[in-house]
Amino acid sequence: MYLKGIELAGFKSFAKKSELEFGAPISSIVGPNGSGKSNVAEAFRFVLGEQSMKSMRTKRGEDLIWGGSQAVPRSNRASVKVTFDNSKRLLDLDFDEVEFERIVHRDGINEYKLNGSSVRLKDVIELLAGANIGSTGHHIISQGEADRILNANLRERREMIEDALGLKIFQYKKNESERKLERTAENIQQVHSLRREIAPHLKYLKKQVDRLEKSRQMRVELKERLHEYLKREEVYLSYKEEDISSRKETPNTKLKKLDEELSKARETLERASKEDVRGQEVLNIESELSNARKKRDELTREVGRLEGQIAFAERHVSAPVSSGSIPVSELAVLKENFEKSLSEVSDSEDVSTVRRVLTSVQKTLGTLIEKYSESKEEAGDKEELVSLKEKKVALDRELSAVEVKAEELNESYKKLQVDIEESKDEERGAEREVFRITALKRELESELRDISRDEEMLTRASAEFKQNLAEGIVLAGRAVLEYENFDIEPSTVIDEARDKQEDRRRTIEKIKIRLEEFGAGSGEDLMKEYKEVIERDEFLTREIDDLEKSAETLKELIHDLEDRLSSQFKEGIEKINSEFQHFFEILFGGGTAVLTVVKQQKRKKKDTDIEMSDEAGELGEEDSEEGIDISVNLPRKKIKSLEMLSGGERALTSISLLFAMSQVNPPPFLILDETDAALDEANSRKYSEMIKELSTKTQLILITHNRETMSSAGILYGVTMGADGVSKLLSVKFEEAVKVAK
Ligand code: ATP
């Protein structure tokens, strides 16, 4: 026995707290019509979580509360408590006694309590389902509801039987699992759509990260290429620098020397050109010479004429003249002539001049002697002769002076000409020298220009080197400076064609341009974001995975539950059938009664059901569901359908089925409200026997007017209602009960 008692307070007609204790396998509640017996059955429904107002014969929750009478004011709340003996752990709770309580307030609010603690309705239903106290209420048969199972449709019947068989808990779990599966599917969709939402961003980030990686690789490549390039360039530049400075040295010294030579040559040239003024000197000498010659010729002619006069005079003077004395004045003139001639020759080294002068002196002396040797008569002639001869001496002297002068001029002229010729030679030589030096200088200058071009190139290359290094550091980091460590044999650099290095430079330029296109920046933020989004995506993927796993588990569970439901249902039907047949035979004295499982079109499915179904093949099966059909054959009667049964026959059939169901999977208690109302005396007896049999497995609460039924009860309660409209309970003896009942 599990049901210990029930307590009603403010529930329907039970205005005051009323308690019933069920200390026997069969308890009966008896009382006159309208006293409140059925309200007790409804109190059971109520406390066990009934949600259908109709099955509690009311419309609103408020109607369940004592409505008040003239004598007793209305209540604000109705409460029912039911107590179970849980020492056998009928309910899955670690308490020996479990008390359920439900309270309804006037505002329609319900409270549920389990051993005094507030719980949810769901908890109540779940706990009861585990104890085979199902929500279809198969364990509470209300008044006039005995044949409910006959009136029910195939599906309802199936549900009632499932409930009776204790399969509700599986059904409940299945529904719960299906709901979970539905939610899981929704979650999967949601997570999928979250993934889809971030997918484009992730794709974009991935692309950026790939670019970043590419640019990182390019930086490494740039760095390595720069190491080689810069090292080579450095070696090349320092070699070039040395080379240029050494190349410059020789031409510079040569040029310096040439400049000296050139300035000398130019000086020479200048000097020589200055000497050209001697041309005038030549002309002067020439004119002087010509004058001297003219004078000489004149004098020569004059001398000739004088000589003729002298010769004539001499012939006049025939006799030689005796020696006389020579006047001193004559001697003074002679002396003067001598001195003159002497001065003429004293400077001359020329012998001919000396000779000529001496000859003239000799002539003068001769003339003087001749003159003073003459006779007086001849003195006059002689005097003239002397005068002529004196004139001639003077002319001779003049002539010889002119001749000397002409000679001298001639000498100077010749010397001058030689000088001029020499000077011209020197000028030409200097000219040639200037020409030669200038040509050499030009060569050297061109060589130096080449070098200077090389130098400019070197300066440019040097600047370029620095720029490349600086840019390299910007793009590939300070590690570029490690180019110094790049190992290379200088000779390989020097011997290499320059265009190869140029090729290297171009390659580096290309990488730089690409790197610049990629944009600078370490991409730290990008990497952080990428990592976050990846993590989020991975999290979502894991989430989907987990959800799919749990969906799979749920499907398996549902499948398992369906299997169990189906096999236990079939088993249960078989067992019920045999009990059904047994009770049917007892009540009808023969005949057959059988439940058959039939397939019928399934009621409209929920959308989610379709969504949940993975295998398309299942749909066909899912479209139909199993229902329960009842076929009976009464002895000696031809019955084609249940509808053809009489009221009593219907009651007997449903009692057989009800009892069969209770036999197979006995509920902890069964409340039967006037189920026996339609039975005649003979059947009442049979019914009473069946009840006794049933009570060995299930605790029974019977609301009855039937004497036979009452007789089988161990405890009898009487319900009465006075003028105040309040139901009252009292424990009664069988005899009293019979009286109250009637
Ligand atoms: P019968 O033997 O005819 O089936 P019964 O003993 O089963 O009768 P019930 O149907 O349980 O009687 O009781 C009905 C009585 O309960 C009615 O008199 C009704 O007025 C009373 N009742 C129902 N609800 C309330 C309520 N909320 N407040 C007061 N009285 C109520």
Coordinates of N, CA, C and O in Angstrom, one line a residue, residues 301-438:
R301 N 133.8 110.0 -107.2 CA 133.8 110.8 -108.4 C 134.6 112.1 -108.1 O 135.4 112.5 -108.9
E302 N 134.3 112.7 -107.0 CA 135.0 114.0 -106.6 C 136.5 113.8 -106.6 O 137.3 114.6 -107.2
V303 N 136.9 112.7 -106.0 CA 138.3 112.3 -105.9 C 138.9 112.2 -107.3 O 140.0 112.8 -107.6
G304 N 138.2 111.5 -108.2 CA 138.6 111.3 -109.6 C 138.9 112.7 -110.2 O 139.9 112.9 -110.9
R305 N 137.9 113.5 -110.1 CA 138.0 114.9 -110.7 C 139.2 115.6 -110.1 O 140.0 116.2 -110.8
L306 N 139.4 115.5 -108.8 CA 140.5 116.2 -108.1 C 141.8 115.6 -108.7 O 142.8 116.4 -108.9
E307 N 141.8 114.3 -108.8 CA 143.1 113.7 -109.3 C 143.4 114.2 -110.7 O 144.6 114.5 -111.0
G308 N 142.4 114.4 -111.5 CA 142.6 115.0 -112.9 C 143.2 116.4 -112.8 O 144.2 116.7 -113.5
Q309 N 142.6 117.2 -111.9 CA 143.1 118.6 -111.7 C 144.5 118.5 -111.2 O 145.4 119.3 -111.6
I310 N 144.8 117.6 -110.3 CA 146.1 117.5 -109.7 C 147.1 117.1 -110.8 O 148.2 117.7 -110.9
A311 N 146.7 116.2 -111.6 CA 147.6 115.7 -112.7 C 147.9 116.8 -113.6 O 149.1 117.0 -114.0
F312 N 147.0 117.6 -114.0 CA 147.2 118.8 -114.8 C 148.1 119.8 -114.2 O 149.1 120.2 -114.8
A313 N 147.9 120.1 -112.9 CA 148.7 121.0 -112.2 C 150.2 120.6 -112.1 O 151.1 121.4 -112.2
E314 N 150.3 119.3 -112.0 CA 151.7 118.7 -111.8 C 152.5 118.9 -113.1 O 153.7 119.0 -113.1
R315 N 151.8 118.7 -114.2 CA 152.5 118.9 -115.5 C 153.0 120.3 -115.6 O 154.0 120.5 -116.2
H316 N 152.3 121.3 -115.0 CA 152.7 122.7 -115.1 C 154.0 122.9 -114.3 O 154.8 123.7 -114.6
V317 N 154.1 122.1 -113.2 CA 155.3 122.2 -112.4 C 156.3 121.3 -112.9 O 156.4 120.1 -112.6
S318 N 157.2 121.7 -113.8 CA 158.1 120.8 -114.5 C 159.4 120.5 -113.8 O 159.7 119.4 -113.7
A319 N 160.0 121.5 -113.3 CA 161.2 121.3 -112.6 C 161.0 120.9 -111.1 O 160.1 121.4 -110.5
P320 N 161.9 119.9 -110.7 CA 161.7 119.5 -109.3 C 162.1 120.7 -108.5 O 163.0 121.5 -108.8
V321 N 161.7 120.9 -107.5 CA 161.8 122.0 -106.5 C 163.0 121.6 -105.5 O 163.1 120.5 -105.1
S322 N 163.9 122.6 -105.3 CA 164.9 122.4 -104.3 C 164.3 122.4 -102.9 O 163.2 122.9 -102.6
S323 N 165.2 121.8 -102.1 CA 164.7 121.6 -100.8 C 164.6 122.9 -100.1 O 165.6 123.7 -100.1
G324 N 163.7 123.4 -99.6 CA 163.3 124.5 -98.7 C 162.9 124.1 -97.4 O 162.9 123.0 -97.0
S325 N 162.5 125.1 -96.7 CA 161.9 124.8 -95.3 C 160.4 124.8 -95.3 O 159.7 125.5 -96.1
I326 N 159.9 123.8 -94.5 CA 158.4 123.6 -94.5 C 157.9 124.4 -93.3 O 158.3 124.3 -92.2
P327 N 157.0 125.4 -93.7 CA 156.4 126.2 -92.6 C 155.7 125.3 -91.6 O 155.2 124.3 -91.9
V328 N 155.9 125.9 -90.3 CA 155.3 125.2 -89.1 C 153.8 125.1 -89.3 O 153.3 124.0 -88.9
S329 N 153.1 126.0 -89.9 CA 151.7 125.9 -90.0 C 151.3 124.7 -90.8 O 150.4 124.0 -90.5
E330 N 152.2 124.4 -91.9 CA 152.0 123.2 -92.7 C 152.1 122.0 -91.9 O 151.2 121.1 -92.0
L331 N 153.1 122.0 -91.0 CA 153.3 120.8 -90.2 C 152.2 120.6 -89.2 O 151.8 119.5 -88.9
A332 N 151.6 121.8 -88.7 CA 150.5 121.7 -87.7 C 149.3 121.0 -88.4 O 148.6 120.1 -87.8
V333 N 149.1 121.4 -89.7 CA 148.0 120.8 -90.5 C 148.2 119.3 -90.7 O 147.3 118.5 -90.4
L334 N 149.5 119.0 -90.9 CA 149.9 117.6 -91.2 C 149.6 116.8 -89.9 O 149.0 115.7 -89.9
K335 N 150.1 117.4 -88.8 CA 149.9 116.7 -87.5 C 148.4 116.5 -87.2 O 148.0 115.4 -86.9
E336 N 147.6 117.5 -87.5 CA 146.1 117.3 -87.3 C 145.6 116.2 -88.1 O 144.8 115.4 -87.6
N337 N 146.0 116.1 -89.4 CA 145.5 115.0 -90.3 C 145.9 113.7 -89.8 O 145.2 112.7 -89.8
F338 N 147.2 113.6 -89.3 CA 147.7 112.4 -88.8 C 146.8 111.9 -87.6 O 146.5 110.7 -87.6
E339 N 146.7 112.8 -86.7 CA 145.9 112.5 -85.5 C 144.5 112.0 -85.9 O 144.0 111.0 -85.3
K340 N 143.9 112.6 -86.9 CA 142.6 112.2 -87.3 C 142.6 110.8 -87.8 O 141.8 110.0 -87.5
S341 N 143.6 110.5 -88.7 CA 143.7 109.2 -89.3 C 143.9 108.2 -88.2 O 143.4 107.1 -88.2
L342 N 144.8 108.6 -87.3 CA 145.2 107.7 -86.2 C 144.0 107.3 -85.4 O 143.8 106.1 -85.1
S343 N 143.2 108.3 -85.1 CA 142.0 108.0 -84.3 C 141.0 107.1 -85.1 O 140.3 106.3 -84.5
E344 N 141.1 107.2 -86.4 CA 140.2 106.3 -87.2 C 140.6 104.9 -87.1 O 139.8 104.0 -87.0
V345 N 141.9 104.7 -87.1 CA 142.4 103.2 -87.1 C 142.6 102.7 -85.7 O 142.7 101.5 -85.6
S346 N 142.6 103.6 -84.7 CA 143.0 103.0 -83.4 C 141.9 102.0 -82.9 O 142.3 101.0 -82.3
D347 N 140.7 102.1 -83.3 CA 139.7 101.2 -82.9 C 139.5 100.0 -83.8 O 139.0 99.0 -83.5
S348 N 140.0 100.2 -85.0 CA 139.8 99.1 -86.0 C 140.9 98.1 -86.0 O 142.1 98.4 -85.8
E349 N 140.4 96.9 -86.1 CA 141.4 95.8 -86.2 C 141.6 95.4 -87.6 O 142.4 94.5 -87.9
D350 N 140.8 96.0 -88.4 CA 140.9 95.6 -89.9 C 142.2 96.1 -90.4 O 142.5 97.3 -90.4
V351 N 143.0 95.2 -91.0 CA 144.3 95.5 -91.6 C 144.2 96.4 -92.8 O 144.9 97.4 -93.0
S352 N 143.1 96.1 -93.6 CA 143.0 96.9 -94.8 C 142.7 98.4 -94.5 O 143.3 99.3 -95.2
T353 N 142.0 98.6 -93.5 CA 141.7 100.0 -93.1 C 143.0 100.7 -92.7 O 143.3 101.8 -93.1
V354 N 143.8 99.9 -91.8 CA 145.1 100.5 -91.4 C 146.0 100.8 -92.6 O 146.6 101.9 -92.7
R355 N 146.0 99.8 -93.5 CA 146.8 100.0 -94.7 C 146.4 101.2 -95.5 O 147.2 102.1 -95.9
R356 N 145.0 101.3 -95.6 CA 144.5 102.4 -96.4 C 144.9 103.8 -95.7 O 145.4 104.7 -96.4
V357 N 144.8 103.8 -94.4 CA 145.1 105.0 -93.7 C 146.5 105.4 -93.8 O 146.9 106.5 -94.1
L358 N 147.3 104.3 -93.7 CA 148.8 104.5 -93.8 C 149.1 105.1 -95.2 O 150.0 106.0 -95.3
T359 N 148.5 104.5 -96.2 CA 148.8 104.9 -97.6 C 148.4 106.4 -97.7 O 149.2 107.2 -98.3
S360 N 147.3 106.7 -97.1 CA 146.9 108.2 -97.2 C 147.9 109.1 -96.5 O 148.2 110.2 -97.1
V361 N 148.4 108.6 -95.4 CA 149.4 109.4 -94.6 C 150.7 109.5 -95.5 O 151.2 110.6 -95.6
Q362 N 151.1 108.4 -96.2 CA 152.3 108.4 -97.0 C 152.1 109.5 -98.1 O 153.0 110.3 -98.4
K363 N 150.9 109.4 -98.7 CA 150.6 110.4 -99.8 C 150.7 111.8 -99.3 O 151.3 112.7 -100.0
T364 N 150.1 112.1 -98.2 CA 150.1 113.4 -97.6 C 151.6 114.0 -97.4 O 151.9 115.1 -97.8
L365 N 152.4 113.1 -96.8 CA 153.8 113.4 -96.6 C 154.5 113.7 -97.9 O 155.3 114.7 -98.0
G366 N 154.3 112.8 -98.9 CA 154.9 113.0 -100.2 C 154.6 114.4 -100.8 O 155.5 115.1 -101.3
T367 N 153.3 114.7 -100.8 CA 152.8 115.9 -101.3 C 153.5 117.1 -100.6 O 153.9 118.1 -101.3
L368 N 153.6 117.0 -99.3 CA 154.2 118.1 -98.5 C 155.6 118.4 -99.0 O 156.1 119.5 -99.2
I369 N 156.4 117.2 -99.1 CA 157.8 117.3 -99.4 C 157.9 117.9 -100.8 O 158.7 118.8 -101.0
E370 N 157.1 117.3 -101.7 CA 157.1 117.8 -103.1 C 156.9 119.3 -103.2 O 157.6 120.0 -103.9
K371 N 156.0 119.8 -102.4 CA 155.6 121.2 -102.4 C 156.7 122.1 -102.0 O 156.9 123.1 -102.6
Y372 N 157.4 121.7 -100.9 CA 158.4 122.6 -100.4 C 159.7 122.4 -101.1 O 160.6 123.1 -100.9
S373 N 159.8 121.4 -102.1 CA 161.0 121.2 -102.9 C 160.9 122.1 -104.2 O 161.8 122.1 -104.9
E374 N 159.8 122.7 -104.5 CA 159.5 123.4 -105.7 C 160.2 124.8 -105.6 O 160.4 125.3 -104.6
S375 N 160.4 125.3 -106.9 CA 160.9 126.7 -107.0 C 159.9 127.7 -106.8 O 158.7 127.4 -106.7
K376 N 160.3 128.8 -106.5 CA 159.4 129.9 -106.2 C 158.5 130.2 -107.3 O 157.3 130.4 -107.0
E377 N 159.0 130.0 -108.6 CA 158.2 130.3 -109.7 C 157.1 129.3 -109.8 O 156.0 129.5 -110.1
E378 N 157.5 128.2 -109.5 CA 156.5 127.2 -109.6 C 155.6 127.3 -108.3 O 154.7 126.5 -108.2
A379 N 156.1 128.2 -107.4 CA 155.3 128.2 -106.1 C 153.9 128.4 -106.3 O 153.1 127.8 -105.7
G380 N 153.5 129.3 -107.3 CA 152.0 129.5 -107.5 C 151.4 128.3 -107.9 O 150.4 127.9 -107.3
D381 N 151.9 127.6 -108.9 CA 151.3 126.4 -109.4 C 151.3 125.3 -108.3 O 150.4 124.6 -108.1
K382 N 152.5 125.4 -107.7 CA 152.6 124.4 -106.6 C 151.6 124.6 -105.5 O 151.0 123.6 -105.0
E383 N 151.5 125.9 -105.2 CA 150.5 126.2 -104.2 C 149.1 125.7 -104.6 O 148.5 125.0 -103.8
E384 N 148.7 125.9 -105.8 CA 147.4 125.4 -106.3 C 147.4 123.9 -106.2 O 146.5 123.3 -105.7
L385 N 148.5 123.3 -106.6 CA 148.6 121.8 -106.6 C 148.5 121.4 -105.1 O 147.7 120.4 -104.9
V386 N 149.2 122.2 -104.3 CA 149.1 121.7 -102.9 C 147.7 121.8 -102.4 O 147.2 120.9 -101.8
S387 N 147.0 122.9 -102.8 CA 145.6 123.1 -102.3 C 144.8 122.0 -102.9 O 144.0 121.5 -102.1
L388 N 145.0 121.7 -104.2 CA 144.2 120.6 -104.8 C 144.5 119.3 -104.0 O 143.6 118.5 -103.7
K389 N 145.8 119.1 -103.8 CA 146.2 117.9 -103.1 C 145.6 117.8 -101.7 O 145.1 116.8 -101.2
E390 N 145.6 119.0 -101.0 CA 145.0 119.0 -99.7 C 143.5 118.7 -99.8 O 143.0 117.9 -99.0
K391 N 142.9 119.3 -100.8 CA 141.5 119.0 -100.9 C 141.3 117.5 -101.1 O 140.4 116.9 -100.5
K392 N 142.2 116.9 -102.0 CA 142.0 115.5 -102.3 C 142.3 114.7 -101.0 O 141.5 113.8 -100.7
V393 N 143.3 115.1 -100.2 CA 143.5 114.4 -98.9 C 142.2 114.4 -98.1 O 141.8 113.4 -97.6
A394 N 141.7 115.6 -98.0 CA 140.5 115.7 -97.2 C 139.4 114.8 -97.8 O 138.7 114.1 -97.0
L395 N 139.2 114.9 -99.1 CA 138.2 114.0 -99.7 C 138.5 112.5 -99.5 O 137.6 111.8 -99.2
D396 N 139.8 112.2 -99.7 CA 140.2 110.8 -99.5 C 139.8 110.4 -98.1 O 139.3 109.3 -97.8
R397 N 140.2 111.3 -97.2 CA 139.9 110.9 -95.8 C 138.4 110.7 -95.6 O 137.9 109.7 -95.0
E398 N 137.6 111.7 -96.2 CA 136.1 111.6 -96.1 C 135.7 110.3 -96.7 O 134.9 109.5 -96.2
L399 N 136.2 110.0 -97.9 CA 135.8 108.8 -98.6 C 136.1 107.6 -97.8 O 135.3 106.7 -97.7
S400 N 137.4 107.6 -97.3 CA 137.7 106.3 -96.6 C 136.8 106.2 -95.3 O 136.4 105.1 -95.0
A401 N 136.5 107.4 -94.7 CA 135.5 107.3 -93.6 C 134.2 106.7 -94.0 O 133.6 105.9 -93.3
V402 N 133.7 107.3 -95.2 CA 132.4 106.8 -95.7 C 132.5 105.3 -96.0 O 131.6 104.5 -95.7
E403 N 133.6 104.9 -96.6 CA 133.8 103.5 -96.9 C 133.8 102.6 -95.7 O 133.1 101.6 -95.6
V404 N 134.5 103.1 -94.7 CA 134.6 102.4 -93.4 C 133.1 102.2 -92.8 O 132.7 101.2 -92.5
K405 N 132.4 103.4 -92.9 CA 131.1 103.4 -92.4 C 130.2 102.4 -93.2 O 129.5 101.6 -92.6
A406 N 130.3 102.4 -94.5 CA 129.5 101.5 -95.4 C 129.8 100.1 -95.0 O 128.9 99.2 -94.9
E407 N 131.1 99.9 -94.9 CA 131.6 98.5 -94.5 C 130.9 98.1 -93.2 O 130.4 97.0 -93.1
E408 N 131.0 99.0 -92.3 CA 130.5 98.7 -91.0 C 129.0 98.4 -91.0 O 128.5 97.4 -90.5
L409 N 128.3 99.2 -91.8 CA 126.9 99.0 -91.9 C 126.6 97.7 -92.6 O 125.7 96.9 -92.1
N410 N 127.3 97.4 -93.5 CA 127.1 96.1 -94.2 C 127.3 94.9 -93.3 O 126.5 94.0 -93.3
E411 N 128.4 95.1 -92.5 CA 128.6 94.0 -91.5 C 127.4 93.9 -90.6 O 126.9 92.8 -90.3
S412 N 127.0 95.0 -90.0 CA 125.8 95.0 -89.1 C 124.6 94.4 -89.8 O 123.9 93.6 -89.2
Y413 N 124.4 94.7 -91.0 CA 123.2 94.2 -91.8 C 123.3 92.7 -91.8 O 122.3 92.0 -91.5
K414 N 124.4 92.2 -92.2 CA 124.6 90.7 -92.3 C 124.3 90.1 -91.0 O 123.6 89.1 -90.8
K415 N 124.9 90.7 -89.9 CA 124.8 90.1 -88.6 C 123.3 90.1 -88.2 O 122.8 89.1 -87.7
L416 N 122.6 91.2 -88.5 CA 121.2 91.3 -88.1 C 120.4 90.3 -88.8 O 119.5 89.7 -88.2
Q417 N 120.7 90.1 -90.1 CA 119.9 89.1 -90.8 C 120.1 87.7 -90.2 O 119.1 86.9 -90.1
V418 N 121.3 87.4 -89.9 CA 121.6 86.1 -89.2 C 120.8 86.0 -87.9 O 120.1 85.0 -87.7
D419 N 120.9 87.1 -87.2 CA 120.1 87.1 -85.9 C 118.6 86.8 -86.1 O 118.0 86.0 -85.4
I420 N 118.1 87.5 -87.1 CA 116.6 87.4 -87.4 C 116.3 86.0 -87.8 O 115.3 85.4 -87.3
E421 N 117.1 85.4 -88.6 CA 116.9 84.0 -89.1 C 116.9 83.1 -87.9 O 116.0 82.2 -87.7
E422 N 117.9 83.3 -87.0 CA 118.0 82.4 -85.8 C 116.7 82.6 -84.9 O 116.2 81.6 -84.5
S423 N 116.3 83.8 -84.7 CA 115.1 84.0 -83.9 C 113.9 83.4 -84.5 O 113.1 82.8 -83.8
K424 N 113.8 83.4 -85.8 CA 112.6 82.8 -86.5 C 112.7 81.3 -86.3 O 111.6 80.6 -86.0
D425 N 113.8 80.7 -86.3 CA 113.9 79.2 -86.1 C 113.4 78.9 -84.7 O 112.7 78.0 -84.5
E426 N 113.9 79.7 -83.7 CA 113.5 79.5 -82.3 C 112.0 79.6 -82.2 O 111.4 78.7 -81.5
E427 N 111.4 80.5 -82.8 CA 109.9 80.7 -82.7 C 109.2 79.5 -83.3 O 108.2 79.0 -82.6
R428 N 109.7 79.1 -84.4 CA 109.0 77.9 -85.0 C 109.1 76.7 -84.1 O 108.2 76.0 -83.9
G429 N 110.3 76.5 -83.5 CA 110.5 75.4 -82.5 C 109.5 75.5 -81.4 O 108.9 74.5 -81.0
A430 N 109.4 76.7 -80.9 CA 108.5 76.9 -79.7 C 107.1 76.6 -80.1 O 106.4 76.0 -79.3
E431 N 106.7 77.1 -81.3 CA 105.4 76.8 -81.8 C 105.1 75.3 -81.8 O 104.1 74.8 -81.4
R432 N 106.1 74.6 -82.4 CA 105.9 73.2 -82.5 C 105.8 72.5 -81.1 O 104.9 71.7 -80.9
E433 N 106.5 73.1 -80.2 CA 106.5 72.6 -78.8 C 105.1 72.8 -78.2 O 104.5 71.9 -77.6
V434 N 104.6 74.0 -78.3 CA 103.3 74.3 -77.8 C 102.3 73.4 -78.4 O 101.4 72.8 -77.7
F435 N 102.4 73.2 -79.7 CA 101.4 72.3 -80.4 C 101.5 70.9 -79.8 O 100.5 70.2 -79.4
R436 N 102.7 70.4 -79.7 CA 103.0 69.0 -79.2 C 102.4 68.9 -77.7 O 101.6 68.0 -77.4
I437 N 102.8 69.9 -76.9 CA 102.3 69.8 -75.5 C 100.8 69.9 -75.4 O 100.2 69.2 -74.7
T438 N 100.2 70.8 -76.2 CA 98.8 71.0 -76.2 C 98.1 69.6 -76.5 O 97.1 69.2 -75.9

